[in-house]
Short mmCIF file of C-alpha atoms and ligand atoms in Angstrom, two decimals:
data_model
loop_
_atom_site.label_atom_id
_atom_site.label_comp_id
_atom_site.label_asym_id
_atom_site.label_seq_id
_atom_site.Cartn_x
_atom_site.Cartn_y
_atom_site.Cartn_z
CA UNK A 1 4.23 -37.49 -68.04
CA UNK A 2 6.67 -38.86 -70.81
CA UNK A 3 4.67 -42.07 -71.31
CA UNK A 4 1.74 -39.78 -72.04
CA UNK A 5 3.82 -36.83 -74.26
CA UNK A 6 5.10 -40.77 -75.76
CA UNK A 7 1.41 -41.59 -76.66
CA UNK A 8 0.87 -37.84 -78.10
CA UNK A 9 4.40 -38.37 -80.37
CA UNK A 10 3.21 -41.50 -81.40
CA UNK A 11 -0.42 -40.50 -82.62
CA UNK A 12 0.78 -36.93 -84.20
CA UNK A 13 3.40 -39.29 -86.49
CA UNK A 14 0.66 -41.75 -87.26
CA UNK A 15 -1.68 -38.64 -88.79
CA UNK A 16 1.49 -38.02 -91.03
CA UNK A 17 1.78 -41.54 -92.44
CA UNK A 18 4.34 -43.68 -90.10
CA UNK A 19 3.29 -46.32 -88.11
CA UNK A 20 4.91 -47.96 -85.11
CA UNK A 21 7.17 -50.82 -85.35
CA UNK A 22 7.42 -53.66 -83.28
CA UNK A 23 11.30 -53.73 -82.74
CA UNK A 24 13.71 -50.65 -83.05
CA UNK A 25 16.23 -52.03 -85.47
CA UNK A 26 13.19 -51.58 -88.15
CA UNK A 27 12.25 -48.26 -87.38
CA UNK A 28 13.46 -45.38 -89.97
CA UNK A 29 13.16 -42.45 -87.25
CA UNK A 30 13.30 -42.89 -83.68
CA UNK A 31 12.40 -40.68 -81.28
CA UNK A 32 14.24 -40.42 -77.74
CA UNK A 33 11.76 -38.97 -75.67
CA UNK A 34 14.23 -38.09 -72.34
CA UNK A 35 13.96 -37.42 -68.65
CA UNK A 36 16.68 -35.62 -67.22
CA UNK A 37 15.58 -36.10 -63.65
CA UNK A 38 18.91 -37.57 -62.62
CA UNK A 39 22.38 -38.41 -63.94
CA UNK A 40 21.16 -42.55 -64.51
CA UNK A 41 18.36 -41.52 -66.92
CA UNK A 42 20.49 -38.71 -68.46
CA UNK A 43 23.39 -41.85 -69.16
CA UNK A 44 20.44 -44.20 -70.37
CA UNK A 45 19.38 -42.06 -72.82
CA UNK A 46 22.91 -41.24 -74.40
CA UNK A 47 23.59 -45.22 -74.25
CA UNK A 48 20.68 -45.97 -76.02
CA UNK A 49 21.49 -43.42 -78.97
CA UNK A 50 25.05 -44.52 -79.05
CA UNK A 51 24.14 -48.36 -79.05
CA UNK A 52 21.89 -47.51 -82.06
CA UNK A 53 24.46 -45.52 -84.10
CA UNK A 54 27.41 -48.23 -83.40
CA UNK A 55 24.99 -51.25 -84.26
CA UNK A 56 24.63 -49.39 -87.96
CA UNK A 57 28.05 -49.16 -88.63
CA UNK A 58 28.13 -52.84 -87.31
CA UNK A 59 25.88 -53.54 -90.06
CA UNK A 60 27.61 -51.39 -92.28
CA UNK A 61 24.21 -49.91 -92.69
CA UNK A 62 23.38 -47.56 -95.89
CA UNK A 63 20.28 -46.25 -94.89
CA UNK A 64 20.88 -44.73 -91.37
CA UNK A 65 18.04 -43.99 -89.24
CA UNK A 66 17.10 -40.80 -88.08
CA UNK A 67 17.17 -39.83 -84.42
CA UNK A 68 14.75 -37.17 -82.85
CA UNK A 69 15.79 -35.93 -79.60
CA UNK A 70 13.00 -34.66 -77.22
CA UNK A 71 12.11 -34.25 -73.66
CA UNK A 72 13.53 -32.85 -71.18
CA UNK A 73 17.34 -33.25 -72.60
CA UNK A 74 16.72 -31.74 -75.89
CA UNK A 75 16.58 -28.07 -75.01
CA UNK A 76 20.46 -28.79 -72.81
CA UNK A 77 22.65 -26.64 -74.70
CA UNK A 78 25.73 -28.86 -73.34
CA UNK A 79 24.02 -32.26 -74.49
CA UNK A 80 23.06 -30.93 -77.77
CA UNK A 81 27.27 -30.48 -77.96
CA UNK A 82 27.87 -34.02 -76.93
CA UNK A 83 25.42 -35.80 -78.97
CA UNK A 84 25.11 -33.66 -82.01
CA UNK A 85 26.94 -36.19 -84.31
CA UNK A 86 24.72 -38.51 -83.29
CA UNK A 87 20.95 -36.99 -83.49
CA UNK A 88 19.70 -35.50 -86.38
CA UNK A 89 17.04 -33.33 -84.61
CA UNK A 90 16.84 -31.63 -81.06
CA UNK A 91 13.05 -29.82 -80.26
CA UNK A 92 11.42 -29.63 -77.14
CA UNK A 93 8.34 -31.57 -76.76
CA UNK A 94 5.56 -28.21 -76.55
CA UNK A 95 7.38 -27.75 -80.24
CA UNK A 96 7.11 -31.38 -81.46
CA UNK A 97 4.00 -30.74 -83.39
CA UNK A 98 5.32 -27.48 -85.05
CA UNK A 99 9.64 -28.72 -85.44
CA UNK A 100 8.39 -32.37 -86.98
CA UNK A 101 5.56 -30.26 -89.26
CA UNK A 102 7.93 -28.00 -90.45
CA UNK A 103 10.35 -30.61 -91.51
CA UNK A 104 7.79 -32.61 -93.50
CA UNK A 105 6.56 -29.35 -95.03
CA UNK A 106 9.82 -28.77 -96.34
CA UNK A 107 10.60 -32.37 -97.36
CA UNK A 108 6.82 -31.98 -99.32
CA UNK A 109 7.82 -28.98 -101.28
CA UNK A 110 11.78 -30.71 -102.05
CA UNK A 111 13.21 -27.56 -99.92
CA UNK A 112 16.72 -28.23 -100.13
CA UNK A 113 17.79 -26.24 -97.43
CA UNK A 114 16.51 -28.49 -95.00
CA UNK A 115 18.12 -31.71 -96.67
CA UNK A 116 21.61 -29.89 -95.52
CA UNK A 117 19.87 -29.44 -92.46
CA UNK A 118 18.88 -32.93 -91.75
CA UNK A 119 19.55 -35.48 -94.36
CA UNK A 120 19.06 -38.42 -92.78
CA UNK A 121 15.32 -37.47 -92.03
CA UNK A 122 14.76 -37.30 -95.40
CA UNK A 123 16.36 -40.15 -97.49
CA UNK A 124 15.14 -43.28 -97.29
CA UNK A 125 12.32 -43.05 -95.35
CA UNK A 126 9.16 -44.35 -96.03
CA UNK A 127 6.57 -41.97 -95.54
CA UNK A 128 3.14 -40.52 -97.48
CA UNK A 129 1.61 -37.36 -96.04
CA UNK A 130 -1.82 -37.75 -95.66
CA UNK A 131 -2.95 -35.08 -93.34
CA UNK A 132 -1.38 -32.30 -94.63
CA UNK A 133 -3.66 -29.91 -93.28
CA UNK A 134 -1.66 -28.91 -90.19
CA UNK A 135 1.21 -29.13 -92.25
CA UNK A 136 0.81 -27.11 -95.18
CA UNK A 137 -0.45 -24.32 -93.11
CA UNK A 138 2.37 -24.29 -90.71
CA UNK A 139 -0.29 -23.61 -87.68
CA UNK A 140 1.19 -23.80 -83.99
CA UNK A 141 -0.30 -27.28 -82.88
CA UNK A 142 -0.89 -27.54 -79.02
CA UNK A 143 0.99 -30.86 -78.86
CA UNK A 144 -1.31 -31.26 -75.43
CA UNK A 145 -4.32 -30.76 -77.95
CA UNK A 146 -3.55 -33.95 -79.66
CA UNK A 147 -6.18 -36.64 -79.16
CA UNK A 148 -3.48 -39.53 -78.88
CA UNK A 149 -3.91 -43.50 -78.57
CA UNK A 150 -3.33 -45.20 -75.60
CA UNK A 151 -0.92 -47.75 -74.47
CA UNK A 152 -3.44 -49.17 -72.07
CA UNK A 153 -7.15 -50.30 -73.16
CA UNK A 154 -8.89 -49.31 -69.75
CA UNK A 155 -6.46 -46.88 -67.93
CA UNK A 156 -5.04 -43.66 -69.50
CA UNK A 157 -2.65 -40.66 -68.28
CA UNK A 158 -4.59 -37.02 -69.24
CA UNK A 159 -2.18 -34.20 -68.72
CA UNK A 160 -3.96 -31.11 -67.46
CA UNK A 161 -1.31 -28.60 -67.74
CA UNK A 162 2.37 -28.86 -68.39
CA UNK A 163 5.75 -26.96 -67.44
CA UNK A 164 6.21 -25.53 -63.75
CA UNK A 165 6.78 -22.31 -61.94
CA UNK A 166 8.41 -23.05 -58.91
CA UNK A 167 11.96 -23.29 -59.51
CA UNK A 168 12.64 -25.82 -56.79
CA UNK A 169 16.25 -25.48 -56.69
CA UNK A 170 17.67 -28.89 -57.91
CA UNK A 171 14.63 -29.44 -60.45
CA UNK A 172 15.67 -29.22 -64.15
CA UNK A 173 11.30 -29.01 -65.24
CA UNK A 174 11.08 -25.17 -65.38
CA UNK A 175 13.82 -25.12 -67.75
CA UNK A 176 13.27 -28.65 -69.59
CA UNK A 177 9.57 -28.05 -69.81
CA UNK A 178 9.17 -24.42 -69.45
CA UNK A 179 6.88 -22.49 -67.32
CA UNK A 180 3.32 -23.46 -66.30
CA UNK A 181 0.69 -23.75 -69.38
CA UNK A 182 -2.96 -24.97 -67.79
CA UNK A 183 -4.72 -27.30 -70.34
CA UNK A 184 -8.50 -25.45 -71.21
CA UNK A 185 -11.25 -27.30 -69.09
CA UNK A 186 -13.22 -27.99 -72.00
CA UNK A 187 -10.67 -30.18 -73.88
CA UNK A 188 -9.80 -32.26 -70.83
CA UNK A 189 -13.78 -32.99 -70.07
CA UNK A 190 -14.21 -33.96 -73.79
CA UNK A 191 -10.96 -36.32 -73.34
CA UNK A 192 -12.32 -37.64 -70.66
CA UNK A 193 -15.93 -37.84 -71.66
CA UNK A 194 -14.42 -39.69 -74.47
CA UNK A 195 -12.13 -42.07 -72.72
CA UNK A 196 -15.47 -43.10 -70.40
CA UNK A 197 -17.51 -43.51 -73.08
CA UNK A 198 -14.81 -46.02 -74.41
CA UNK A 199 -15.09 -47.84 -71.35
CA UNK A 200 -11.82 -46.86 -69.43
CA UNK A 201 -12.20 -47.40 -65.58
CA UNK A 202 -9.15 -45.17 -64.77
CA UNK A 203 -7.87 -41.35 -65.50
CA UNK A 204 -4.74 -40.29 -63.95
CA UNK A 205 -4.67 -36.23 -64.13
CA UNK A 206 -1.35 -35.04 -64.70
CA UNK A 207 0.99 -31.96 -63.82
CA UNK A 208 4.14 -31.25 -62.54
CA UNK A 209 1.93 -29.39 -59.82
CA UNK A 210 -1.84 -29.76 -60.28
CA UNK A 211 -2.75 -27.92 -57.56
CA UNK A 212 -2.21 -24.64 -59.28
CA UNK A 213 -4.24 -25.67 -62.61
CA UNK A 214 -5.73 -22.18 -63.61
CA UNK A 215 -7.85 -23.62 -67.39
CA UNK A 216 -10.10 -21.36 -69.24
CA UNK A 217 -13.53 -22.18 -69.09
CA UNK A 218 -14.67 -21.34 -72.65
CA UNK A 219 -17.06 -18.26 -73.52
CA UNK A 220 -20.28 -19.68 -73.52
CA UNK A 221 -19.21 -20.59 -70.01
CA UNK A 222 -18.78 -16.86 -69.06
CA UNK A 223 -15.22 -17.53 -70.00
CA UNK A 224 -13.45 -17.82 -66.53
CA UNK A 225 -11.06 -20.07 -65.09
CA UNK A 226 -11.11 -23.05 -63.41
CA UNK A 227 -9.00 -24.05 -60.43
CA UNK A 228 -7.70 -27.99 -60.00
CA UNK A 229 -11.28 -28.00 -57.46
CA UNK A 230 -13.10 -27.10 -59.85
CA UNK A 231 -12.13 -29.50 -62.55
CA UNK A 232 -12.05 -32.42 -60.10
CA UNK A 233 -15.47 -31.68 -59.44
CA UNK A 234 -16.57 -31.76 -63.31
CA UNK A 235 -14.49 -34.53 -63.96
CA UNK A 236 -16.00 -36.37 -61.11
CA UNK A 237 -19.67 -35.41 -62.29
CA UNK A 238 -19.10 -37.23 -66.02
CA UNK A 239 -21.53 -40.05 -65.61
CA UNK A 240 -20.22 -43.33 -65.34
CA UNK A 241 -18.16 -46.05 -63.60
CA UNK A 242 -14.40 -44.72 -63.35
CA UNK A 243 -11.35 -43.68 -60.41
CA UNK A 244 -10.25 -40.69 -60.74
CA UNK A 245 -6.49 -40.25 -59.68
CA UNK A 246 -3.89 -37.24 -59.95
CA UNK A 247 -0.65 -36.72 -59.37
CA UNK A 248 1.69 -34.08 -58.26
CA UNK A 249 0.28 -31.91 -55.91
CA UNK A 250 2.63 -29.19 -54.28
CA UNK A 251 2.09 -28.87 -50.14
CA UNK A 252 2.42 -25.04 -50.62
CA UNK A 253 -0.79 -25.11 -53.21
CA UNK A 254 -2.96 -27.76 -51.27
CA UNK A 255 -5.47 -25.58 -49.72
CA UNK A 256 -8.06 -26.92 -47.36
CA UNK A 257 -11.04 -26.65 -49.60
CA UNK A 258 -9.06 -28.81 -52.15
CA UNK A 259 -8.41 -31.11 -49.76
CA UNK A 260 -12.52 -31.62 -48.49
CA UNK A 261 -13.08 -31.91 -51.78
CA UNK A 262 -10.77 -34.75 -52.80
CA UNK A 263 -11.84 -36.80 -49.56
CA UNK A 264 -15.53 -36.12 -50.51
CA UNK A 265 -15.80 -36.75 -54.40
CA UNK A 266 -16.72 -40.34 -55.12
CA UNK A 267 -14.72 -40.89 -58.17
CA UNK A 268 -12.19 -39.53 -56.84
CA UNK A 269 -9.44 -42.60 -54.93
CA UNK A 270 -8.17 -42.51 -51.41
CA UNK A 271 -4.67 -41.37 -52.47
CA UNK A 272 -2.54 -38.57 -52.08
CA UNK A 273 0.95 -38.35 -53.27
CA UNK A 274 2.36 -35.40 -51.66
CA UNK A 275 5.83 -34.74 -52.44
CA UNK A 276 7.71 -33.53 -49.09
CA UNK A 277 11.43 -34.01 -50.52
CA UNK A 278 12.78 -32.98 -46.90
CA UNK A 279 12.04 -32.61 -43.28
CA UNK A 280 14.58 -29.88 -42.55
CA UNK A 281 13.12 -26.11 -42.60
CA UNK A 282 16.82 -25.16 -43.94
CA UNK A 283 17.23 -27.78 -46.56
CA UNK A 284 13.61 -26.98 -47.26
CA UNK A 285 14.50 -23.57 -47.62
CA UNK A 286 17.54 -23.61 -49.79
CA UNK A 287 15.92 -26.26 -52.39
CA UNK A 288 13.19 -23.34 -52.61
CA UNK A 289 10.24 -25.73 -51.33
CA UNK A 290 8.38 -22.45 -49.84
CA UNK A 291 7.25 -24.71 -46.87
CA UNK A 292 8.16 -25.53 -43.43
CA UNK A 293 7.97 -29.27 -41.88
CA UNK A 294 5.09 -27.84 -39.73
CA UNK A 295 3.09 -26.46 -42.46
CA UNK A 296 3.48 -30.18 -44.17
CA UNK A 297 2.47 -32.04 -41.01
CA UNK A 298 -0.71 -29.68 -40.93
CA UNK A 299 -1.47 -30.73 -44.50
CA UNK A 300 -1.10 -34.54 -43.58
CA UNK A 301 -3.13 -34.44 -40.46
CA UNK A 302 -5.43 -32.15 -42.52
CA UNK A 303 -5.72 -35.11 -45.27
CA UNK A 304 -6.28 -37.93 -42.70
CA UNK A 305 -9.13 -36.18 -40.70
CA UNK A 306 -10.65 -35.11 -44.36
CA UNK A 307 -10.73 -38.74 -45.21
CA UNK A 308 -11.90 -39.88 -41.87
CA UNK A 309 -14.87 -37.46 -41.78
CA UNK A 310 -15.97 -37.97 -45.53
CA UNK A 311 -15.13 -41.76 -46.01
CA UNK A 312 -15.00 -43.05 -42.42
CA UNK A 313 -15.34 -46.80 -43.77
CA UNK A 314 -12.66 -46.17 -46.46
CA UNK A 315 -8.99 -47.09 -46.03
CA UNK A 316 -6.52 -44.42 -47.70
CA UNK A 317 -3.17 -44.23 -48.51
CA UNK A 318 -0.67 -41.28 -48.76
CA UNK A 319 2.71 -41.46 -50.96
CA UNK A 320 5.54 -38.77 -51.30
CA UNK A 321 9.35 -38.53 -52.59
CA UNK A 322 12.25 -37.90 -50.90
CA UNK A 323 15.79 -36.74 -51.75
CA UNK A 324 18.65 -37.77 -49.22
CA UNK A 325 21.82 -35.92 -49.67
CA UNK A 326 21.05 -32.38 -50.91
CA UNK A 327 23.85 -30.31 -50.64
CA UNK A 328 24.91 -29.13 -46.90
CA UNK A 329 22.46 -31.99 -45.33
CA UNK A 330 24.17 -33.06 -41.97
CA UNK A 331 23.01 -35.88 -40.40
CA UNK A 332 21.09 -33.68 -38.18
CA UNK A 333 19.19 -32.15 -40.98
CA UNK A 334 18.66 -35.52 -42.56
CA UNK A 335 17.10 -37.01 -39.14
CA UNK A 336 14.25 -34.18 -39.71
CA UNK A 337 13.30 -36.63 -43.01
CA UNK A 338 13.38 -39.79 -41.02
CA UNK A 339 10.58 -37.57 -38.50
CA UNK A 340 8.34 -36.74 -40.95
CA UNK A 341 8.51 -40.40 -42.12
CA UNK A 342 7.26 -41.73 -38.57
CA UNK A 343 5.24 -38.84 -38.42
CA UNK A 344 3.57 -39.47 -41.62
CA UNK A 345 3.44 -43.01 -41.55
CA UNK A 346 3.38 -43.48 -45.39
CA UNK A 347 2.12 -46.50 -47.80
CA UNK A 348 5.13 -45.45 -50.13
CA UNK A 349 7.82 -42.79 -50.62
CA UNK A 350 10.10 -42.73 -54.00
CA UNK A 351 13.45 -42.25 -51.93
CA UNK A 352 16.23 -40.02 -54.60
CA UNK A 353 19.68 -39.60 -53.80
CA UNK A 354 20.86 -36.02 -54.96
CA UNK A 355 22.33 -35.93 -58.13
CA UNK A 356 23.39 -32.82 -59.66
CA UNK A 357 21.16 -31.22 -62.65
CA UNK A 358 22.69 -28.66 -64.95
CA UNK A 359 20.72 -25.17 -65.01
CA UNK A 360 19.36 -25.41 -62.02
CA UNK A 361 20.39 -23.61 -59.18
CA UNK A 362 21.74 -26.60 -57.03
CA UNK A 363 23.95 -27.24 -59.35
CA UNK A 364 26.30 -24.44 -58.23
CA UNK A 365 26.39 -26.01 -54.55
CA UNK A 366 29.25 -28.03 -53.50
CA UNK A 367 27.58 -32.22 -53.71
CA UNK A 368 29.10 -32.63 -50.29
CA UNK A 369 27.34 -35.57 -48.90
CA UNK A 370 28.86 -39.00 -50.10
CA UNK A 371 27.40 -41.88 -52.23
CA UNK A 372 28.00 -43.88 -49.46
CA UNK A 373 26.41 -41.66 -46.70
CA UNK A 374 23.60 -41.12 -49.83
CA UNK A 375 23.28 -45.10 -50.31
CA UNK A 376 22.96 -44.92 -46.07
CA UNK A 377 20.36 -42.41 -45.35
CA UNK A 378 17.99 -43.99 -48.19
CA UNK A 379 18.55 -47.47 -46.24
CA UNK A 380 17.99 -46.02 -43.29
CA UNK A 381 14.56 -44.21 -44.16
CA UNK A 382 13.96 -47.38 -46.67
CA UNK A 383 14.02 -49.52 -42.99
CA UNK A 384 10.60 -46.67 -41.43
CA UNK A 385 9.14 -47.38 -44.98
CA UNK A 386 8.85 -51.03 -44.85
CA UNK A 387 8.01 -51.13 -41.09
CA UNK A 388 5.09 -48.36 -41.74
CA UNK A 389 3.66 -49.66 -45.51
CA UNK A 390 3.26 -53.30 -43.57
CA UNK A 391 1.61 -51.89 -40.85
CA UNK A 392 -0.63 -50.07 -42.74
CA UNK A 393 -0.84 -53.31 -45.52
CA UNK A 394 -2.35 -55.04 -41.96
CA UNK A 395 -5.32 -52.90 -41.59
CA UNK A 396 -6.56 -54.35 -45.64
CA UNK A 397 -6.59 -58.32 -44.88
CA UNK A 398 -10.05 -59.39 -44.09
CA UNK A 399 -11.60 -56.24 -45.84
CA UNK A 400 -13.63 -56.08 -49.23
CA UNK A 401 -12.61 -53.96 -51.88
CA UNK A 402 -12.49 -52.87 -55.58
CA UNK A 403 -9.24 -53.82 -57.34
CA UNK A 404 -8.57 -52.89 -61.31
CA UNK A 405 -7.04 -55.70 -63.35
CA UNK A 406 -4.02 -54.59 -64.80
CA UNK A 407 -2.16 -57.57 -65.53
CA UNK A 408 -1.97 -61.40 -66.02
CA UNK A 409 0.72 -63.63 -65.25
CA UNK A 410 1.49 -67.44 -64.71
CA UNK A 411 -2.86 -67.98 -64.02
CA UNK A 412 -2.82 -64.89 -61.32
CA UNK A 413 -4.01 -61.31 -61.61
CA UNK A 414 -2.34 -58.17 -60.84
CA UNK A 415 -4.06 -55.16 -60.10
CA UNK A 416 -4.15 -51.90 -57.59
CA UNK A 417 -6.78 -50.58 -55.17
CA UNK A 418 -7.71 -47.43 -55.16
CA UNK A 419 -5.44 -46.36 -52.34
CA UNK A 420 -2.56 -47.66 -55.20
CA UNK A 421 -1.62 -51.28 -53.21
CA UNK A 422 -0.42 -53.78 -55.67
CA UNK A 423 -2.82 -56.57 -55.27
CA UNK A 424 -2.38 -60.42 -56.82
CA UNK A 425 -5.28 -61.85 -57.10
CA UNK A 426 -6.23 -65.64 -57.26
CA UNK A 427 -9.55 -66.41 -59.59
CA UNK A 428 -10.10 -69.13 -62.07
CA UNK A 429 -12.14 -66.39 -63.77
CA UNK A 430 -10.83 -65.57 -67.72
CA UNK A 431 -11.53 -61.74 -69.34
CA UNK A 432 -10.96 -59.76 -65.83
CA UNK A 433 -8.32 -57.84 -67.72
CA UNK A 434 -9.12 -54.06 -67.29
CA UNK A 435 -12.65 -54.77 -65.05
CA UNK A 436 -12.85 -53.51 -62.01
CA UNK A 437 -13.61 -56.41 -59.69
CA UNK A 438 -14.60 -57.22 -55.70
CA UNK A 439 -11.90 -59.04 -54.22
CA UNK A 440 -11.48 -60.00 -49.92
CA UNK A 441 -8.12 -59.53 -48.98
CA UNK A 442 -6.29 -62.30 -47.99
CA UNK A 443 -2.57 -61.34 -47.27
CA UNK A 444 -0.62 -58.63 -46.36
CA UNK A 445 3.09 -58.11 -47.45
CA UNK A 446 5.74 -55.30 -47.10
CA UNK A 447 5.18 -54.24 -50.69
CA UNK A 448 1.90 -55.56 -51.98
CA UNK A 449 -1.72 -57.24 -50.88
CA UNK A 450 -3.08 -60.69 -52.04
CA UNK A 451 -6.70 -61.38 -52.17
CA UNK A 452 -9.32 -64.07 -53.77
CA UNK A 453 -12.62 -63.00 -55.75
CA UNK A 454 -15.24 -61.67 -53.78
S1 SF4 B 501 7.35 -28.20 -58.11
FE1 SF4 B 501 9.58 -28.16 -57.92
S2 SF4 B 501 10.14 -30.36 -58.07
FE2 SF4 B 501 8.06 -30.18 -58.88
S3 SF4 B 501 8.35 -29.86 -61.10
FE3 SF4 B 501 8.20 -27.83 -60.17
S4 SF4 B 501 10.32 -27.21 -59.82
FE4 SF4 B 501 10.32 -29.44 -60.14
#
């Protein structure tokens, strides 16, 4: 989601009249676009800003650069304390549009209050306004709305909504980002219509929960709104050549019809990341998950027969995240994780290891589980990981199957299937870069596939 909001940042500031630079030290504003997901990002992000600000007095520098805090650290009222010396600017990133426009509006009409307000993002940098249409009138830009360029020439990140209502209890989103806002249908079809007729072969739908996307379907369209079905099924008829992919989906929001319809949509991969974060009905309860381990298994073994019935010949591939050490978790508790694992049997799970977030509710609950006993239960369900992603790696060698080039190194290829494996790929070829090629898999590994052209 940041790399995405990154791409929007970066296109909105190009309208103005900046462009990009190659290395920080040149840049005249930088912008800090933070996750606050855990204490190690949170620590990254202040390093980074304080490693900028010491190498300027290093340098003695005259002209300081200004800083731009955004993300989901900027709205903290505690790290706005700590690092307010340091930034000149804290907005959230739904008000980067308006915060940055209102700024340059001042700076156009020499409004002086805002030079005590932020000096630094005024002097001494190198700017002309040439779109000063959304400027000058002040509107409220959808930062979402934003048409932005993208990092990658053939695979791109569309968010369809943004913000969350589910207060899981040690998630900092509903406060960071706010509460749920559903992208309208229309402007993620024309995105991407767009992005196909550009020749991208991969859209990654975004949301902190996509399975409760509720866009309006615009008037001449009897103005209703669309559920995440829906959309997956518009998306999927856009003519041409593309994977659809999508990513996170709540197991309390992923009703059966949704799940038919991912298994039976072309376009749409053989993946499902399906966060379970704990197999414990009490830990489940008290991080406010609004699920039991039962109603989870259902969903799995509801998402395997799915895919069996509508893609018999197709492999697929299911991913979730895990948190080891909330609050309270005995080792008891923390075996219930370890059964969904063998349960589940997944390609992949992102294991995290509690870490306190401020404003959310786990915060007020005693982080009684050590770093060492954390450190040991992700080992330990690290261990069913490997032995279950190899097994499943297995059932690929021999088989033929589409892989999208998304790298080149040292005269091999890198790429992913459409279940997500990382694939290398051996070919003499030149220019497979961003195609979507037939490869026969050769080789399977804990972690990744290889394979030779087709
Ligand atoms: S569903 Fe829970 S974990 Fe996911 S973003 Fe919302 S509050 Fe956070």
């Amino acid at each position: 989601m940041n790399v995405s909001d990154s791409e929007r940042i970066a296109t909105f500031l190009e309208e103005q009249g900046f462009s990009l630079t190659e290395k920080i030290q040149d840049a005249d504003l930088v912008i800090f676009n933070t996750c606050g997901i855990k204490q190690t990002a949170e620590n990254r992000a202040y390093s980074m800003i304080n490693n900028l600000r010491k190498a300027e007095l290093k340098a003695k520098s005259q002209k300081l650069k200004a800083i731009i805090m955004t993300g989901c650290l900027a709205n903290r009222a505690d790290v706005q304390k700590r690092m307010k010396t340091k930034v000149d600017l804290f907005c959230e990133i739904k008000n980067f549009p308006e915060s940055v426009s209102c700024i340059l509006y001042d700076v156009s009409h020499m409004n002086s209050k805002i030079q005590n307000i932020c000096p630094k993002l005024i002097l001494g940098m190198k700017y002309e306004i040439r779109n000063t249409k959304n400027i000058l009138s002040k509107e409220k830009i959808d930062y979402l709305s934003i048409n932005p360029k993208y990092q990658s020439a053939f695979s791109a990140y569309v968010p369809i909504m943004t913000g969350c209502n589910n207060f899981c209890s040690y998630c900092v989103v509903p406060n960071a980002r706010g509460r749920e806002v559903s992208r309208p249908a229309e402007e993620i079809i024309t995105e991407v219509k767009d992005l196909i007729a550009r020749g991208y072969k991969s859209i990654t739908l975004l949301g902190q929960n996509v399975n409760s996307y509720h866009g309006t379907w615009s008037m001449k369209h009897g103005a209703k709104a669309l559920t995440f079905t829906e959309l997956l099924k518009k998306i999927n008829a856009i003519p041409g050549k593309f994977w659809i992919q999508f990513v996170s989906s709540h197991p309390k929001d992923m009703s059966d019809e949704l799940i038919e319809n991912i298994a039976k949509l072309k376009k749409v991969c053989e993946w499902i990341h399906l966060p379970v974060q704990a197999g414990d009905d009490e830990i489940l309860r008290r991080m406010n998950r609004k699920y039991t381990q039962k109603h989870y298994l259902a969903r799995i073994r509801k998402i395997k027969s799915a895919f069996k019935k509508h893609k018999p010949a197709a492999l697929f591939s299911i991913s979730s995240d895990i948190i080891v050490g909330f609050p309270g978790e005995t080792k008891k508790q923390f075996l219930q994780s370890a059964t969904v694992m063998e349960k589940t049997k997944y390609d992949m799970v992102f294991f995290g290891q509690f870490s306190p977030r401020p404003e959310t509710v786990a915060w007020g609950l005693k982080d009684d589980v050590s770093q060492a006993e954390k450190f040991r239960r992700e080992n330990f369900l690290n261990e069913i990981l490997k032995k279950t992603a190899f097994t499943n790696n297995k059932k690929y060698v021999g088989k033929k199957m589409e892989v999208i080039i998304e790298k080149e190194k040292n005269g091999s290829y890198f790429g992913k299937t459409r279940t997500q494996k990382n694939v290398k790929v051996e070919s003499k070829k030149k220019d497979l870069l961003g195609k979507i090629i037939k490869v026969q898999i050769t080789k399977a590994n804990i972690w990744n596939l290889e394979a030779k052209l087709n």
